[in-house]
Coordinates of C-alpha atoms in Angstrom, one line a residue:
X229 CA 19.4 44.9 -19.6
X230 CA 21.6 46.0 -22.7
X231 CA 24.9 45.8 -22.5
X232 CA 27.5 48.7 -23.5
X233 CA 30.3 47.8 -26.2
X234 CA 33.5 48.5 -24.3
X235 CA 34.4 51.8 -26.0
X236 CA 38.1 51.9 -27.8
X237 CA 41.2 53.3 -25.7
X238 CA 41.2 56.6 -27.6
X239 CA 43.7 58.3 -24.3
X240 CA 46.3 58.6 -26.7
X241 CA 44.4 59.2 -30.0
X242 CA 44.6 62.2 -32.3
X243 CA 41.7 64.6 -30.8
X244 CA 40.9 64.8 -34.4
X245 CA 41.4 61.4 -35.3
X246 CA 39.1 59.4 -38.2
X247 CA 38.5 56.5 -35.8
X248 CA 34.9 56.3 -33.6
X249 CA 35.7 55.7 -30.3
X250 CA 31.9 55.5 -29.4
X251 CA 30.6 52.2 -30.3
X252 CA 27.3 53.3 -27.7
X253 CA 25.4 56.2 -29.1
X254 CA 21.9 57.6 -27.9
X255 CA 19.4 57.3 -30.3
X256 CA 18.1 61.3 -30.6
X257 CA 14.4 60.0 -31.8
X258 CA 14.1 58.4 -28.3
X259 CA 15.2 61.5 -26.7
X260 CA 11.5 62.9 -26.2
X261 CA 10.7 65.4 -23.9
X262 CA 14.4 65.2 -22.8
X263 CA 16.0 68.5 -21.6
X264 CA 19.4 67.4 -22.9
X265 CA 21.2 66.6 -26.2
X266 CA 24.2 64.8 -27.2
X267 CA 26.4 65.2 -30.6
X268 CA 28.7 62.8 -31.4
X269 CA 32.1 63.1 -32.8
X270 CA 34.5 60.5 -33.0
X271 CA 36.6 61.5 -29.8
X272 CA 34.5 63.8 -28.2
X273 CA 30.5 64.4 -27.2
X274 CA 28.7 67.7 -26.6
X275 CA 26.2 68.1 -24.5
X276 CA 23.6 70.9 -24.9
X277 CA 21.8 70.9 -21.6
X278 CA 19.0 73.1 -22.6
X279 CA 17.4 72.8 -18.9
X280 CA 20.1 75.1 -18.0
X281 CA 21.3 76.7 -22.0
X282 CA 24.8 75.6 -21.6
X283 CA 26.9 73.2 -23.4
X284 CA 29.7 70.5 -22.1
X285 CA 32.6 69.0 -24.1
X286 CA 33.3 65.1 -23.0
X287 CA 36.7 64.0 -24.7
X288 CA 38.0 60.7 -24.9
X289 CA 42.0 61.9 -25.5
X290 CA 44.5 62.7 -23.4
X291 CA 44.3 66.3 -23.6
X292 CA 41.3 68.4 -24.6
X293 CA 40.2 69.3 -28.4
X294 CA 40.6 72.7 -29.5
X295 CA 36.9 72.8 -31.1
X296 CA 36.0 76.3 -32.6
X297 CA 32.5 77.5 -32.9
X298 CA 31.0 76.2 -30.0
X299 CA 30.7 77.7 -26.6
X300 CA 31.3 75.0 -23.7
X301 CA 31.3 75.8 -20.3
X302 CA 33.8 73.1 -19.4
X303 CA 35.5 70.2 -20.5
X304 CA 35.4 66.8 -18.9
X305 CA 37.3 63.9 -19.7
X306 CA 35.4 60.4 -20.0
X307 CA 34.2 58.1 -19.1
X308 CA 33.9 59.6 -15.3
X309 CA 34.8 57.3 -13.1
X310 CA 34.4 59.0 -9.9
X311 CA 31.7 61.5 -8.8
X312 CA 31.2 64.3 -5.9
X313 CA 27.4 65.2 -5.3
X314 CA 25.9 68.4 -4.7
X315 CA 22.2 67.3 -5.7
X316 CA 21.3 64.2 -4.2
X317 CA 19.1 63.9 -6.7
X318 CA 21.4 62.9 -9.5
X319 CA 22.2 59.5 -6.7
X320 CA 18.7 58.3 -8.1
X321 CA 20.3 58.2 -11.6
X322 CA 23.9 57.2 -10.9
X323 CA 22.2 53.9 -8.5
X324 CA 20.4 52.7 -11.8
X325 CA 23.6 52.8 -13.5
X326 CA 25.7 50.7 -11.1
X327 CA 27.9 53.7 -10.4
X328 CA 27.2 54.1 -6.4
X329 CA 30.6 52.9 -5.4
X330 CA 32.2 55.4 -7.5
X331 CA 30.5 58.6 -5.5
X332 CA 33.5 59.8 -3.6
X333 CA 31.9 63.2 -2.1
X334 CA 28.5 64.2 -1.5
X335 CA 27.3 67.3 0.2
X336 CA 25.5 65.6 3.2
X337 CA 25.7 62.5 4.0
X338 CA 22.8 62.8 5.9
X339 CA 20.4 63.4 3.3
X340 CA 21.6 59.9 1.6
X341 CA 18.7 57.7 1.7
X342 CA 20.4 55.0 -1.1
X343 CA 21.1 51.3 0.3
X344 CA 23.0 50.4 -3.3
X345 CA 26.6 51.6 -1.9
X346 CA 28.3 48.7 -0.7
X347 CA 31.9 50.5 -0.1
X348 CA 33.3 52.8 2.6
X349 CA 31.5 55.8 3.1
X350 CA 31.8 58.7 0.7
X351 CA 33.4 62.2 2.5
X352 CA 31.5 64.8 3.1
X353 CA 31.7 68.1 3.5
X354 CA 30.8 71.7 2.1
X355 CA 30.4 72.8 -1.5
X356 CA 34.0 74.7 -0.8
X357 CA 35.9 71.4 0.8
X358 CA 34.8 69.7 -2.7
X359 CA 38.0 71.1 -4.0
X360 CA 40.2 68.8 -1.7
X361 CA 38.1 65.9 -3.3
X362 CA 39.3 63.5 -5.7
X363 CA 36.8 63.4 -7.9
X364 CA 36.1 63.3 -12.1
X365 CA 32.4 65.3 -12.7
X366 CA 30.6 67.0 -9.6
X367 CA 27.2 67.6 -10.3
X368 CA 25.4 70.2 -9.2
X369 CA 21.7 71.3 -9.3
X370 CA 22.1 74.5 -11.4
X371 CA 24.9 76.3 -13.3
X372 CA 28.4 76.6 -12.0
X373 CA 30.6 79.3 -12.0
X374 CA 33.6 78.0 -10.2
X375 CA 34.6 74.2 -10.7
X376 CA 35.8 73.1 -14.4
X377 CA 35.0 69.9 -13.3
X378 CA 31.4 70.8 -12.2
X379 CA 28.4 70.1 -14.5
X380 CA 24.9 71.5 -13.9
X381 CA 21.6 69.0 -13.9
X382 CA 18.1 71.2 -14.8
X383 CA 16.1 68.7 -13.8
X384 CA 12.5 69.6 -12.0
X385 CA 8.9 69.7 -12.1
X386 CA 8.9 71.9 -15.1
X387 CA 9.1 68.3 -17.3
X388 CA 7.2 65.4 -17.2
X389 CA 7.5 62.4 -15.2
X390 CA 8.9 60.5 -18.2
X391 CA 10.9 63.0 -19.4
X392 CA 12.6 63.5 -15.9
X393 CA 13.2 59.8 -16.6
X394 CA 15.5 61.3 -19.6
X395 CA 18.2 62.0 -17.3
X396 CA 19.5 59.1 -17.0
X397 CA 20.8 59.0 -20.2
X398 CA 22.7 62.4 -19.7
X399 CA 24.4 60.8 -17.0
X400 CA 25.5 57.6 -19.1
X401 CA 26.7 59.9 -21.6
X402 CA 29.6 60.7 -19.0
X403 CA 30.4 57.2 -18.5
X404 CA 29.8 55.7 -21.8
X405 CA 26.7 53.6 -21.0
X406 CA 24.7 55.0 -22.9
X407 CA 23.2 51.6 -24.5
X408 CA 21.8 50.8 -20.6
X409 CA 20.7 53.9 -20.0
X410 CA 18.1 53.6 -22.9
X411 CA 17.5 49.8 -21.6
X412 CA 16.5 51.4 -18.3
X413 CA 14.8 53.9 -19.8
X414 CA 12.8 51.8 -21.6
X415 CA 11.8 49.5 -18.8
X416 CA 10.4 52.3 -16.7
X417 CA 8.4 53.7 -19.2
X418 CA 7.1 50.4 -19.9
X419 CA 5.8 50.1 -16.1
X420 CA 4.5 53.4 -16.2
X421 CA 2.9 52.8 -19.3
X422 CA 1.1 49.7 -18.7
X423 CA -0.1 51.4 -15.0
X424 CA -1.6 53.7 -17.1
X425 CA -3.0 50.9 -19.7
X426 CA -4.7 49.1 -17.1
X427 CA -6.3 51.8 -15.3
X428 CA -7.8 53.3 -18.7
X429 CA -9.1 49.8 -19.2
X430 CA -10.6 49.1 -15.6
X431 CA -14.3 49.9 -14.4
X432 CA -13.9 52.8 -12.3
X433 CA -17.0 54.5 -11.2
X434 CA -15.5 58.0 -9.4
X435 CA -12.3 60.2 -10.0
X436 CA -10.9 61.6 -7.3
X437 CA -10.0 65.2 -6.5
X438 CA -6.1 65.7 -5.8
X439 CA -4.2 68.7 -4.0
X440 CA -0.4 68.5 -3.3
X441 CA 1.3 71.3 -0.9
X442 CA 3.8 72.8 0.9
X443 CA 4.3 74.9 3.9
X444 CA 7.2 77.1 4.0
X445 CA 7.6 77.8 8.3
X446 CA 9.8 80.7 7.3
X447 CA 7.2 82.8 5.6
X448 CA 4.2 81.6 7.0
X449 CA 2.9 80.8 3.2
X450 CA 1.9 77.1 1.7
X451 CA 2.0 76.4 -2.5
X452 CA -0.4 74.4 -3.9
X453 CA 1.6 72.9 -6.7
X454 CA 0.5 72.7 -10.5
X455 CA 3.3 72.2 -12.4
X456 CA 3.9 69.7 -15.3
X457 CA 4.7 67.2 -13.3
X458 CA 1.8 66.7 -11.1
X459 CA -0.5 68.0 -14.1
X460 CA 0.7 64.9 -15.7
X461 CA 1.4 62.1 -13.3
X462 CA -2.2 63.1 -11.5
X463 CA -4.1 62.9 -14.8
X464 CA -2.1 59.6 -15.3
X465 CA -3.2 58.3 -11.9
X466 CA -6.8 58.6 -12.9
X467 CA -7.2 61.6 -10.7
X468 CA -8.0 65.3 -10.9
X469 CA -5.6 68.4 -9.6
X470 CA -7.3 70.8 -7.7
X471 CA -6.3 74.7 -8.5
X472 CA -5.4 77.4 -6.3
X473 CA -8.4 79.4 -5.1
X474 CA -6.3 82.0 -3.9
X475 CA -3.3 83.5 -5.3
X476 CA -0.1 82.1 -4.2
X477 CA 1.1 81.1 -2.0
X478 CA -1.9 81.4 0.2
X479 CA -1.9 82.2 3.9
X480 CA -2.9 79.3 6.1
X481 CA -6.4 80.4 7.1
X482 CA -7.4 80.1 3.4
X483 CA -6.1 76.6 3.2
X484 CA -9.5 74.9 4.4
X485 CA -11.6 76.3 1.9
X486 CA -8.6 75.1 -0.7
X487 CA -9.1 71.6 0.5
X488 CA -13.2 71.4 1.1
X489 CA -13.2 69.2 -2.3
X490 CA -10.1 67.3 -1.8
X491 CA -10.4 63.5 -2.3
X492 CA -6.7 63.0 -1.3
X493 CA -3.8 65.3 -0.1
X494 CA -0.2 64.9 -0.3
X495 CA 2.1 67.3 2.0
X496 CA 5.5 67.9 0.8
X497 CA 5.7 70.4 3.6
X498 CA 9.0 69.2 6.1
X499 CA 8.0 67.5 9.6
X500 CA 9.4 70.6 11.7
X501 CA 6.7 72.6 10.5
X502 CA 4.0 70.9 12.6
X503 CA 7.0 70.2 15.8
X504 CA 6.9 66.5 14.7
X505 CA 3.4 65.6 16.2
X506 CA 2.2 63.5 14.0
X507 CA -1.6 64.1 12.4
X508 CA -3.0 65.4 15.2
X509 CA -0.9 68.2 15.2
X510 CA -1.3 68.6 11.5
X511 CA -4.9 68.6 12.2
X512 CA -4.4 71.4 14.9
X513 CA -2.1 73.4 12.6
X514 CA -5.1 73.7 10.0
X515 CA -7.5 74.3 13.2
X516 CA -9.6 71.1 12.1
X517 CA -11.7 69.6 14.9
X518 CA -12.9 65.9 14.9
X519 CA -15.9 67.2 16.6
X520 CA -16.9 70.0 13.8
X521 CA -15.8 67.7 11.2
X522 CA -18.4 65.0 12.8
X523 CA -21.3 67.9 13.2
X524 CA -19.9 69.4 9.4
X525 CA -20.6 65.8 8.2
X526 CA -23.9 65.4 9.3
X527 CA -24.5 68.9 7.9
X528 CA -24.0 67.9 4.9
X529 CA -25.8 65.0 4.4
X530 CA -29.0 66.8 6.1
X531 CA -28.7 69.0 3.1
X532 CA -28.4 65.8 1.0
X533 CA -31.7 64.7 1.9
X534 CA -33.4 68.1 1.0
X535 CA -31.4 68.7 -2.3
X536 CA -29.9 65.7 -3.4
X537 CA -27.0 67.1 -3.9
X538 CA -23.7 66.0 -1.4
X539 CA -21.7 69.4 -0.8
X540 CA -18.7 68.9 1.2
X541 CA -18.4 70.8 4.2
X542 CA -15.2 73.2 4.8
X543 CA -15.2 71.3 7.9
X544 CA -15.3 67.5 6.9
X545 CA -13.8 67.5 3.5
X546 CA -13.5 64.1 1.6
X547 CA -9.8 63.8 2.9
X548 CA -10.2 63.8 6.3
X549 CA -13.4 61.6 6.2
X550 CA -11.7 59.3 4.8
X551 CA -7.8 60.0 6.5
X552 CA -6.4 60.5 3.2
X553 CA -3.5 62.5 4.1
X554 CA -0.6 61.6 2.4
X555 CA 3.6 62.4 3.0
X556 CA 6.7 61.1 0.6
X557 CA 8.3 59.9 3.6
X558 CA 7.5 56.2 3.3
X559 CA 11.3 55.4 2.7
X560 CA 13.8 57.7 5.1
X561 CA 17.1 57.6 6.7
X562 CA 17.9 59.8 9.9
X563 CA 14.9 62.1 8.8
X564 CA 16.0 62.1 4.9
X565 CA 13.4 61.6 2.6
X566 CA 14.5 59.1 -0.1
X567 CA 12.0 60.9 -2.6
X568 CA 14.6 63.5 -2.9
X569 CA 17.1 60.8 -4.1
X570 CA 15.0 58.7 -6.4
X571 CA 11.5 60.0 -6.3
X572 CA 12.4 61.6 -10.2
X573 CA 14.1 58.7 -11.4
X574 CA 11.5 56.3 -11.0
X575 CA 8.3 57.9 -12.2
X576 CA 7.0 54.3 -12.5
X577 CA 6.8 53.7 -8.6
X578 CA 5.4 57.3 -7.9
X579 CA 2.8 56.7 -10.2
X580 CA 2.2 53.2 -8.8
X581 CA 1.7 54.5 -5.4
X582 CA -0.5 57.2 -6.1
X583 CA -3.2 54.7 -7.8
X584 CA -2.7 52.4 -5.4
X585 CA -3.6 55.3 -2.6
X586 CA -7.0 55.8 -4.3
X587 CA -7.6 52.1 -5.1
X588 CA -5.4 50.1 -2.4
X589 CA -6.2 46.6 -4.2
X590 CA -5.9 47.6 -7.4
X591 CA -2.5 46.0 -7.8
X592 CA -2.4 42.2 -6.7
X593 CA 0.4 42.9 -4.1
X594 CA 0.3 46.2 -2.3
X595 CA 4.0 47.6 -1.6
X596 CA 5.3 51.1 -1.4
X597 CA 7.8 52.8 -2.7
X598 CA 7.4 56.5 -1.4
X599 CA 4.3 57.5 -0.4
X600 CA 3.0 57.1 3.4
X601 CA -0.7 57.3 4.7
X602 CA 0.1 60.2 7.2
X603 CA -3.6 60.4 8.4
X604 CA -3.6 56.6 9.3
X605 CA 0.0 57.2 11.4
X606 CA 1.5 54.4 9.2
X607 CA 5.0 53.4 10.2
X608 CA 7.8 54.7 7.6
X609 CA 11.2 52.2 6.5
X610 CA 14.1 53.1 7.8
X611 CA 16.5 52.4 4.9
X612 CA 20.7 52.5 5.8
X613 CA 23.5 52.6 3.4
X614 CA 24.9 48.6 2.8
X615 CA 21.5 47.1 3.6
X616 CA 21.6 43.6 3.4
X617 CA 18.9 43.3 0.9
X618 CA 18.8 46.0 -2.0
X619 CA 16.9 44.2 -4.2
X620 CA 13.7 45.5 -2.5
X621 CA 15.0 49.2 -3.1
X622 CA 15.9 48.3 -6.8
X623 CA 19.2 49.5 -6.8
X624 CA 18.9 48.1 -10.5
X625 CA 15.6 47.9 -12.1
X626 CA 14.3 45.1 -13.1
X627 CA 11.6 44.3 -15.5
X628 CA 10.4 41.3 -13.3
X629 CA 9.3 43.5 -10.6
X630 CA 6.7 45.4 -12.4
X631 CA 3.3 45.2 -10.1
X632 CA 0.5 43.4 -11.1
X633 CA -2.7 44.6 -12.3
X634 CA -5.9 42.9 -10.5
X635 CA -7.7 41.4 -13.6
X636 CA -11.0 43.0 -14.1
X637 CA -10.6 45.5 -11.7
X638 CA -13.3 48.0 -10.6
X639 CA -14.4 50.2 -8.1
X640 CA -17.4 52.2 -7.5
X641 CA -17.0 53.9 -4.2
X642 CA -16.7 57.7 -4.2
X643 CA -15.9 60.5 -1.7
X644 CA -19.8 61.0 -0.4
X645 CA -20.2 59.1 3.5
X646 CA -21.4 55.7 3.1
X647 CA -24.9 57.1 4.5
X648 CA -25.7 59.2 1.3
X649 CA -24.1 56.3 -1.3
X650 CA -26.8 54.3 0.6
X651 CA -30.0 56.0 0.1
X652 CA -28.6 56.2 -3.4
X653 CA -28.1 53.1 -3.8
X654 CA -31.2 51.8 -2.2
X655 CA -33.2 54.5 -4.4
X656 CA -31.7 52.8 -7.3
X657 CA -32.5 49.2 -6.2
X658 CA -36.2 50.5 -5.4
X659 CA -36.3 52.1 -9.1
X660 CA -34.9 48.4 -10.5
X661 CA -36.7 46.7 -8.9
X662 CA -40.6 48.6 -9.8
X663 CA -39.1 48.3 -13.4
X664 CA -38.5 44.6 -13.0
X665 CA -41.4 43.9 -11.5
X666 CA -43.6 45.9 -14.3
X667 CA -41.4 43.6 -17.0
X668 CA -42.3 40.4 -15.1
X669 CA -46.1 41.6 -14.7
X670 CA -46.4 42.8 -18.5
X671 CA -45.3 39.6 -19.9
X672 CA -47.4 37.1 -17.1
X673 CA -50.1 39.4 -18.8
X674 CA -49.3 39.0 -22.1
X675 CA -48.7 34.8 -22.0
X676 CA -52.6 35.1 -20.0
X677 CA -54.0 36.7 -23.0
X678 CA -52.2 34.0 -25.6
X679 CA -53.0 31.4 -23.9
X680 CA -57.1 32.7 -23.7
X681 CA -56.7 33.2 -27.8
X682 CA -55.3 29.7 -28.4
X683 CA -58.3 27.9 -26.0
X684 CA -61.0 30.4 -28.2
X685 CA -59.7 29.7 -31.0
X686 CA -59.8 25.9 -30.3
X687 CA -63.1 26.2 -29.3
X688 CA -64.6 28.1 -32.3
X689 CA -62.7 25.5 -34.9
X690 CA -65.0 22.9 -33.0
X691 CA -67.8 24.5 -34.2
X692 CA -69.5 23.3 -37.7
X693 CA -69.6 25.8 -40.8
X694 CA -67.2 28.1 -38.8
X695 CA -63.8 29.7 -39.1
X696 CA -61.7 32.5 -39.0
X697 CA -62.3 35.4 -40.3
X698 CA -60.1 36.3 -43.0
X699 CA -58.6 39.7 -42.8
X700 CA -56.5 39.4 -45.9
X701 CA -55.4 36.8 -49.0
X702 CA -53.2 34.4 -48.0
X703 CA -50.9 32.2 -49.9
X704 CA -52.5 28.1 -49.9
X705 CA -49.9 27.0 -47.7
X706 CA -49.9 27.6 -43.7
X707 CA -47.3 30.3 -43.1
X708 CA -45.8 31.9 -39.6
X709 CA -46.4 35.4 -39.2
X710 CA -43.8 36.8 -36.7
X711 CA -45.8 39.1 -34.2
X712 CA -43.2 41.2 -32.1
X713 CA -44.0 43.1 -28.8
X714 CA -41.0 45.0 -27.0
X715 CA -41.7 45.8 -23.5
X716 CA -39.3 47.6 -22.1
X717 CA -35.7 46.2 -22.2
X718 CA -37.8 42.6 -23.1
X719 CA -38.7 41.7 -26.3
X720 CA -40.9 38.8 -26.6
X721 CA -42.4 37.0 -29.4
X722 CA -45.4 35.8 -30.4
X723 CA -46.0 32.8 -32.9
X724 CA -49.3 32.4 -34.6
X725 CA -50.6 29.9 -37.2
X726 CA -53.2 31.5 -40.1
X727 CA -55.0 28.2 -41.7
X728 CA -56.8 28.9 -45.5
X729 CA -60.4 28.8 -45.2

């Protein structure tokens, strides 16, 4: 990873002065689809977060530059060196950046999900006991109207996956590490990048169909998401995101007829909602029946027969056929879901686990990160602050740990039942095989009628005063006339010798 130049001890500098105290600058051409910007100066930054159309002033010096012309909404000295957290989300950043030991407040401590904290516990409380905090930069999710020492984030599913990524270099611009941030930057999007590399180049016969939702108990309404980010990170994944069918959100007893064509489903909908049953609740929530799913099944494929064309029942669509039911839950602590922590700082594991929950041997060794197979009731980690092994949570990425691509992958399976892929597949056999066996038979045919035309023509040049007829002039020396027949995907050749009379 790259290492930061230990910035000059400007606390006592000129605010104005003629010296740059910022050896570590972000490079603004790498800055793409960021919802940030940083200025340099040589004691101070500014920060324009445009996510939220405010601007920050960080300042090296002991007391704070009088800057005219610019409109900040607070000042904050740097680098931070301790933190309070109102958006556990901003944990995912600060982890990558070695700065978990220096979060002295967050909101909940119940919603932390991180291992990488290998100090005391941080306080918690209330977004009012804050104040009796001692703390450098809170971070909160939007704007803030009544801390000076409160910054606001902006990130969300408006950006994509990468550019969430961004963030972490708005953090390091706080505490001056701003040359690791882009080395961690960089490594992500490298992951990500060749994730997406190898699935372009693999062999995959069938994309699958995609819906992610959420149920909101206290309205009685789900949302079927569309946003950048799953536009992105789905078409990424190889797959395909369903849209609404009905305006949003939807009332449950539309929700079926959403999901008829979906391949897989992933519910960011919280556990309450179905009274923590497990699937077969789920199941009973969305009034689906294993029995009309089996008779919805062999509905369709009846019609299959008659129409040859598979139409997925409302009843037995592709995901529950196949249990593709999906939660974010795979990682959690005390019923905290450590997507919410890290989910949009590593857009490299997300991606990884959705491809790998349409292709599970896709990558050489299957591991998860944050997704969990709901449908299959598969057993979630329970993570705890100061676990003995971090490594597997990389606290810290590191570019060793990038999954490996199967070589040569492909897949042909698709979403029909294995019943209509067969007759398919059988139909298609039958069809090669009549075509091989017409290309076999056509050339046994053709070698029968050579080999009569060579024996003839032997036995007519044993005949005195004869010869072959001559159909044209021919030069006095024997020459090869290169007779090609093509049938079908064969091409065969014929030599023949022409003799001057």
């Amino acid at each position: 990873m790259g290492q930061d130049v230990p910035a000059l001890n400007c606390l006592d500098a000129d605010p104005f002065s003629s010296t740059d105290f910022f050896p570590n600058k972000l490079n603004a051409d790498n800055l793409d689809s960021a919802r940030f910007s940083v200025t340099y100066h040589n004691t101070y930054k500014t920060i324009r977060n445009i996510a939220l159309d405010e601007n920050y002033i960080l300042y090296c010096t002991r007391e704070a530059p009088e800057i005219q012309g610019i409109q900040s909404k607070t000042f904050i000295q740097i680098p931070v060196q301790s933190f309070a957290i109102m958006d556990m989300r901003s944990l995912g950043f600060l982890d990558l950046l070695g700065q978990s030991n220096n979060v002295t407040f967050v909101s909940n401590s119940n919603n932390v999900t991180s291992p990488c904290r290998t100090a005391g516990s941080a306080s918690t409380g209330t977004i009012e006991s804050v104040e009796n905090t001692n703390y450098g930069l809170a971070i909160y999710p939007g704007t803030v109207s009544n801390n000076p020492k409160g910054v606001g984030f902006g990130i969300g599913y408006d950006n994509s996956p990468l550019g969430n990524a961004q963030w972490i270099k708005y953090f390091a611009a706080f505490t001056n590490q701003e040359r690791l941030a882009e080395s961690i930057y960089n490594t992500i999007r490298d992951n990500y990048q060749s994730y997406q590399v190898g699935l372009r180049s693999s062999h995959i016969s069938y994309k699958r169909n995609l819906t992610v939702i959420d149920y909101d108990a206290s309205n009685d309404r789900y949302y079927i998401f569309q946003d950048r980010y799953f536009q992105n990170l789905t078409q990424d994944a190889g797959a395909t995101l369903l849209t609404p069918l009905v305006q949003q959100p939807g009332h449950p007893a539309t929700m079926r007829d959403q999901l008829q064509n979906s391949s897989l489903v992933i519910d960011f909908s919280p556990m309450t909602a179905f009274d923590n049953g497990g699937y077969d609740n789920w199941l009973q929530w969305l009034q689906y029946d294993p029995e009309l799913t089996r008779l919805g099944e062999e509905t369709a494929l009846s019609m299959y027969k008659s129409s040859k064309q598979y139409i997925n029942n409302v009843n037995a669509p592709p995901f529950i056929r196949n249990r593709q039911l999906w939660r974010l839950d795979y990682l959690s602590n005390r019923g905290a879901i450590d997507f919410w922590t890290r989910g949009l700082a590593r857009p490299d594991l997300m991606l990884k686990d959705l491809i790998q929950s349409q292709f599970p041997d896709f990558f050489q060794n299957q591991e998860w990160s944050f997704m969990r197979n709901y449908a299959e009731n598969s057993a979630n980690e329970v993570m705890t602050l100061g676990m003995t092994n971090p490594e597997l949570y990389e606290c810290q990425v590191n570019p060793e740990n990038r999954a490996r691509i199967t070589d040569g992958y492909e897949n042909l399976s698709s979403d029909a039942p294995s019943a209509a892929l067969s007759e398919a597949q059988h139909k298609s056999l039958s069809l090669a095989v009549t075509v091989a066996a017409s290309v076999i038979g056509g050339m046994i045919g053709l070698s029968c009628l050579v080999t009569i035309a060579i024996l003839l023509g032997r036995k007519y040049k044993n005949r005195e005063g004869q010869r072959f007829t001559r159909l044209k002039e021919v030069p006095d020396s024997p020459i090869m006339a290169d007779n090609t027949v093509t049938h079908s995907s064969k091409t065969i050749k014929t030599i023949t010798t022409i003799t001057k009379e």
